[in-house]
Amino acid sequence: LSPTGRRSGETGDRAQQGAHLTTAQGLRLPDTDHSLKAGARGPVLLRDHHLREKITHFDHERIPERVVHARGAAAHGVFRGYGTASDICKAAFLAKDVETPVFVRFSTVLGSRGSADTVRDTRGFATKFYTSEGVFDLVGNNIPVFFIQDAIKFPDIIHAGKPHPDREIPQAQSAHDTFWDFVSLHTEATFHTLWNMSDRGIPRSYRTMEGFGVHTFRLVAGDGSTTLVKFHWKPRLGVHSLVWEEAQMINGFDPDFHRRDLADAIEAGAHPQWELGIQAFPDTPEQTFEGIDLLDPTKIVPEELAPVQPIGRLTLDANPSNYFAETEQVAFHPGHLVPGIDVTDDPLLAGRLFSYIDTQITRLAGPNFSQIPINRPHAEVNDMLRDGFHQQAVHRGVAPYHPNSLDAGCPFMAGAKEGGYVETPVRVPESRQVREAPESYDDHFSQPRMFWRSMSPVEQEHIIGAYTFELGKCYERTIRERTLRVLANIDERLCREVATGLGLPAPDPDPAYANLAPQPSPALSQVGKNWPAEGRIIGIVADTGADLSQVRSVRDSILESGMVPLVVAPTGGQLTDNGGGGDPITVQRTFLTARSVEFDALLLAGSAVIGPDASGARSAGAGAPGESGGGVDPRVLLMVSEAFRHSKAIGGWGGADNVLRAAGCSPTAPGVVLGPTSSAVLREIGELLKSHRVWNRFPVPATG
């Protein structure tokens, strides 16, 4: 029987069963609104077993949230192997056209479960593969490096990034003293910090977020040969980010922005996709490549030196049916491996191999967390692990030990030929036990400088702004000054511009790093490439005075191109032609409920007349009556001006130029498309969206 009384073999065994309310033991209940009392006025009787069960379960329905990665969103999907890795990895799920069910959880690191989505932070990208050989968990991030080289420092970086222990603020932020105190003293964190301060720290959506395995893993081929690899997830829609003001606004207007975007896309059939790729390196005794230590988790190997080779495709096609049962209870562990994939001696990975299993036992109340439905392997399990909290399996036999004769020696061992997992017999060199790191771990500035030099001018401006903002939130001057000394070792201009914003002198770099000149890696920049515009959200601002035939036409064209149109009007309901012809147009947003941050581009279908609720007393965005120029609703002007300064594409027809001028935006600015028909405008807007933003709208200041 299932946990809810469904007989074995029947469908739907995970859901609640039956048409009547029952106790947890299946006893049908006539009333759940009143406690059992001695008379209508009480007192309440202790013998009320239903009251006790209901309240007791409620008291315990929250499990401890994750210490890190507490806020998450997830989806089900399928992974299809290309077979291109078969020469170097014997894992069955990577073979050609093998399809494997997966469950993927995205998350922020620092914030609590109730925090906002679009904070500046690292994101988790964890994938559970339910393979025929057992569960494989690829537990990575959207940033390929980490703050620390050794897991023993993990409590330190997390304690530094979490809210201050005296006041429990700020939530889900790194813009405070303890974080910058730690990373400025612990300079191996410099590269990861720089990634966080870049646009990668505020992704546009999970669908447009890259993922990395962070560590170097060892793949094993069928003949026993080995290859070192780094895993990469490449989003089909490209890597795109928010701008900082936009991210801050979203945190207030829609703190669930990323999880809503993911769920809505899947529900609409716009299934997010990523390609899994590997960078492959010879498995030499030194475990280095082009002078880069492959066991150092604070380093990357530039893609120009080792191209990413695609080995399979991930498609997310189903939302969870219950957040707690699936997204909250899913348990990942980097030690969940399958034949063909092995770990390396990365000291950060070594600590994770211990920590993850330990934390799951605490969070999920015992060692049997693998029996929770979302964690169950899609392969036979005969583990001889008995009893413990929440043991759901009914074990048979009398000999839960090995070897045994009473159970006929079962279960039997499996060698490599029978699909058993055999660790790679890596030679361990003779050494002495020490608490130290190799000299190759000492370079903390070459790769940060490479990253900075790889950024486009506009991305560099964003990094300068991020450092200035974050350090401007620090109270201690010594922390700001120490961080400037770190920045001086990355780039003189970066340090100087941030120092100017902080009102502090810019220090000189350490002479040991003054002449570093690493080659840029163009693959690190998000700017300068074109990507599919599918899944982008287009706001269409219209009212009853607009040419609704053009609105219908552009709405249909947007849908046909795989994008999402949302009609924004003065009020909810429907827009109808003045003459009564044509199908009514359903309104998805109003001038009151819409803001620019929801849209990737705006289309203005006319003059956007003032809505009936445009009162400053009711809607602060409306301002005082009469403030709107040219009779345009002030909230539309606000929406247009925001989209304009966030470098989004804006199009329009039928008087849209007047709206732009009233909003203080030039109709001839880059990325503004005006035309006689909606179809002509949409064609140009679609091309602009391929590069995500109109970055040349605001030229980067010349640097000295």
Tab-separated table of N, CA, C and O in Angstrom, residues 373-419:
chain	number	residue	atom	x	y	z
A	373	PRO	N	9.642	10.142	-1.737
A	373	PRO	CA	9.400	9.909	-3.173
A	373	PRO	C	10.300	10.690	-4.114
A	373	PRO	O	10.811	10.128	-5.081
A	374	ILE	N	10.551	11.965	-3.855
A	374	ILE	CA	11.352	12.752	-4.795
A	374	ILE	C	12.798	12.285	-4.833
A	374	ILE	O	13.521	12.514	-5.805
A	375	ASN	N	13.250	11.590	-3.791
A	375	ASN	CA	14.641	11.141	-3.719
A	375	ASN	C	14.834	9.680	-4.105
A	375	ASN	O	15.973	9.206	-4.167
A	376	ARG	N	13.749	8.966	-4.353
A	376	ARG	CA	13.868	7.532	-4.596
A	376	ARG	C	14.598	7.247	-5.914
A	376	ARG	O	14.271	7.824	-6.949
A	377	PRO	N	15.562	6.333	-5.884
A	377	PRO	CA	16.244	5.952	-7.127
A	377	PRO	C	15.286	5.244	-8.079
A	377	PRO	O	14.308	4.630	-7.658
A	378	HIS	N	15.580	5.346	-9.380
A	378	HIS	CA	14.836	4.600	-10.380
A	378	HIS	C	15.653	3.355	-10.742
A	378	HIS	O	15.805	3.004	-11.910
A	379	ALA	N	16.201	2.732	-9.758
A	379	ALA	CA	16.998	1.517	-9.910
A	379	ALA	C	16.764	0.673	-8.670
A	379	ALA	O	16.361	1.182	-7.614
A	380	GLU	N	16.988	-0.626	-8.782
A	380	GLU	CA	16.768	-1.515	-7.652
A	380	GLU	C	17.673	-1.158	-6.479
A	380	GLU	O	18.844	-0.830	-6.669
A	381	VAL	N	17.100	-1.209	-5.269
A	381	VAL	CA	17.852	-0.894	-4.050
A	381	VAL	C	17.803	-2.106	-3.122
A	381	VAL	O	16.726	-2.606	-2.790
A	382	ASN	N	18.969	-2.570	-2.707
A	382	ASN	CA	19.069	-3.645	-1.723
A	382	ASN	C	20.256	-3.300	-0.840
A	382	ASN	O	21.362	-3.787	-1.015
A	383	ASP	N	20.015	-2.390	0.121
A	383	ASP	CA	21.124	-1.732	0.808
A	383	ASP	C	21.473	-2.308	2.183
A	383	ASP	O	22.486	-1.930	2.772
A	384	MET	N	20.646	-3.172	2.734
A	384	MET	CA	20.865	-3.744	4.067
A	384	MET	C	20.910	-2.686	5.168
A	384	MET	O	21.379	-2.934	6.274
A	385	LEU	N	20.438	-1.469	4.866
A	385	LEU	CA	20.386	-0.402	5.871
A	385	LEU	C	19.034	-0.494	6.566
A	385	LEU	O	17.998	-0.277	5.939
A	386	ARG	N	19.032	-0.813	7.836
A	386	ARG	CA	17.789	-1.113	8.539
A	386	ARG	C	17.351	0.019	9.474
A	386	ARG	O	18.160	0.820	9.935
A	387	ASP	N	16.052	0.035	9.723
A	387	ASP	CA	15.437	0.815	10.795
A	387	ASP	C	15.699	2.319	10.647
A	387	ASP	O	15.849	2.821	9.551
A	388	GLY	N	15.734	3.046	11.760
A	388	GLY	CA	15.928	4.488	11.718
A	388	GLY	C	14.619	5.230	11.531
A	388	GLY	O	13.576	4.663	11.211
A	389	PHE	N	14.665	6.548	11.745
A	389	PHE	CA	13.480	7.386	11.558
A	389	PHE	C	12.923	7.218	10.142
A	389	PHE	O	13.657	7.237	9.160
A	390	HIS	N	11.603	7.114	10.045
A	390	HIS	CA	10.867	7.121	8.780
A	390	HIS	C	11.281	5.991	7.850
A	390	HIS	O	11.301	6.167	6.633
A	391	GLN	N	11.595	4.840	8.393
A	391	GLN	CA	11.870	3.677	7.556
A	391	GLN	C	10.562	3.203	6.932
A	391	GLN	O	9.622	2.827	7.630
A	392	GLN	N	10.468	3.270	5.600
A	392	GLN	CA	9.240	2.888	4.910
A	392	GLN	C	9.336	1.523	4.246
A	392	GLN	O	8.313	0.917	3.924
A	393	ALA	N	10.558	1.059	4.006
A	393	ALA	CA	10.711	-0.252	3.387
A	393	ALA	C	10.474	-1.344	4.422
A	393	ALA	O	10.811	-1.191	5.596
A	394	VAL	N	9.897	-2.450	3.973
A	394	VAL	CA	9.677	-3.604	4.850
A	394	VAL	C	10.708	-4.652	4.457
A	394	VAL	O	10.532	-5.395	3.493
A	395	HIS	N	11.813	-4.693	5.185
A	395	HIS	CA	12.909	-5.589	4.841
A	395	HIS	C	12.565	-7.033	5.181
A	395	HIS	O	11.878	-7.299	6.171
A	396	ARG	N	13.068	-7.923	4.379
A	396	ARG	CA	12.900	-9.352	4.621
A	396	ARG	C	14.253	-9.977	4.915
A	396	ARG	O	15.293	-9.391	4.675
A	397	GLY	N	14.217	-11.202	5.402
A	397	GLY	CA	15.446	-11.896	5.726
A	397	GLY	C	15.830	-11.692	7.174
A	397	GLY	O	15.321	-10.794	7.857
A	398	VAL	N	16.755	-12.507	7.621
A	398	VAL	CA	17.159	-12.457	9.028
A	398	VAL	C	18.625	-12.066	9.187
A	398	VAL	O	19.128	-12.031	10.308
A	399	ALA	N	19.290	-11.754	8.078
A	399	ALA	CA	20.734	-11.510	8.153
A	399	ALA	C	21.101	-10.185	7.485
A	399	ALA	O	21.608	-10.160	6.370
A	400	PRO	N	20.843	-9.071	8.155
A	400	PRO	CA	21.209	-7.772	7.573
A	400	PRO	C	22.697	-7.477	7.759
A	400	PRO	O	23.083	-6.457	8.332
A	401	TYR	N	23.518	-8.406	7.318
A	401	TYR	CA	24.963	-8.242	7.428
A	401	TYR	C	25.605	-9.041	6.302
A	401	TYR	O	24.952	-9.872	5.645
A	402	HIS	N	26.873	-8.784	6.095
A	402	HIS	CA	27.596	-9.465	5.023
A	402	HIS	C	29.014	-9.728	5.489
A	402	HIS	O	29.644	-8.825	6.048
A	403	PRO	N	29.551	-10.970	5.303
A	403	PRO	CA	28.893	-12.113	4.639
A	403	PRO	C	27.891	-12.793	5.552
A	403	PRO	O	27.905	-12.611	6.767
A	404	ASN	N	27.002	-13.575	4.941
A	404	ASN	CA	26.037	-14.350	5.707
A	404	ASN	C	25.751	-15.647	4.973
A	404	ASN	O	25.987	-15.766	3.766
A	405	SER	N	25.222	-16.610	5.699
A	405	SER	CA	24.752	-17.850	5.068
A	405	SER	C	23.262	-18.043	5.291
A	405	SER	O	22.609	-18.745	4.529
A	406	LEU	N	22.709	-17.380	6.318
A	406	LEU	CA	21.303	-17.587	6.648
A	406	LEU	C	20.360	-17.060	5.571
A	406	LEU	O	19.254	-17.582	5.402
A	407	ASP	N	20.774	-16.010	4.862
A	407	ASP	CA	19.976	-15.493	3.738
A	407	ASP	C	20.582	-15.912	2.409
A	407	ASP	O	20.478	-15.191	1.400
A	408	ALA	N	21.259	-17.060	2.400
A	408	ALA	CA	21.871	-17.620	1.192
A	408	ALA	C	22.924	-16.691	0.600
A	408	ALA	O	23.155	-16.671	-0.604
A	409	GLY	N	23.543	-15.868	1.451
A	409	GLY	CA	24.596	-14.979	0.985
A	409	GLY	C	24.109	-13.716	0.317
A	409	GLY	O	24.913	-12.899	-0.145
A	410	CYS	N	22.782	-13.548	0.236
A	410	CYS	CA	22.229	-12.370	-0.445
A	410	CYS	C	22.286	-11.144	0.473
A	410	CYS	O	22.151	-11.271	1.690
A	411	PRO	N	22.418	-9.948	-0.111
A	411	PRO	CA	22.643	-9.668	-1.536
A	411	PRO	C	24.111	-9.883	-1.920
A	411	PRO	O	24.993	-9.826	-1.056
A	412	PHE	N	24.341	-10.111	-3.210
A	412	PHE	CA	25.682	-10.421	-3.684
A	412	PHE	C	26.426	-9.159	-4.094
A	412	PHE	O	25.826	-8.123	-4.401
A	413	MET	N	27.740	-9.234	-4.121
A	413	MET	CA	28.556	-8.127	-4.587
A	413	MET	C	28.510	-8.049	-6.121
A	413	MET	O	28.240	-9.038	-6.796
A	414	ALA	N	28.788	-6.869	-6.649
A	414	ALA	CA	28.819	-6.669	-8.102
A	414	ALA	C	30.153	-6.042	-8.481
A	414	ALA	O	30.476	-4.941	-8.038
A	415	GLY	N	30.904	-6.745	-9.286
A	415	GLY	CA	32.145	-6.191	-9.800
A	415	GLY	C	31.874	-5.238	-10.939
A	415	GLY	O	30.718	-4.972	-11.302
A	416	ALA	N	32.934	-4.726	-11.529
A	416	ALA	CA	32.781	-3.758	-12.616
A	416	ALA	C	31.975	-4.335	-13.770
A	416	ALA	O	31.159	-3.641	-14.390
A	417	LYS	N	32.152	-5.636	-14.079
A	417	LYS	CA	31.430	-6.240	-15.192
A	417	LYS	C	29.940	-6.342	-14.920
A	417	LYS	O	29.128	-6.370	-15.847
A	418	GLU	N	29.568	-6.410	-13.646
A	418	GLU	CA	28.146	-6.468	-13.288
A	418	GLU	C	27.575	-5.084	-12.992
A	418	GLU	O	26.465	-4.961	-12.464
A	419	GLY	N	28.317	-4.025	-13.334
A	419	GLY	CA	27.837	-2.666	-13.110
A	419	GLY	C	28.154	-2.115	-11.750
A	419	GLY	O	27.591	-1.092	-11.343
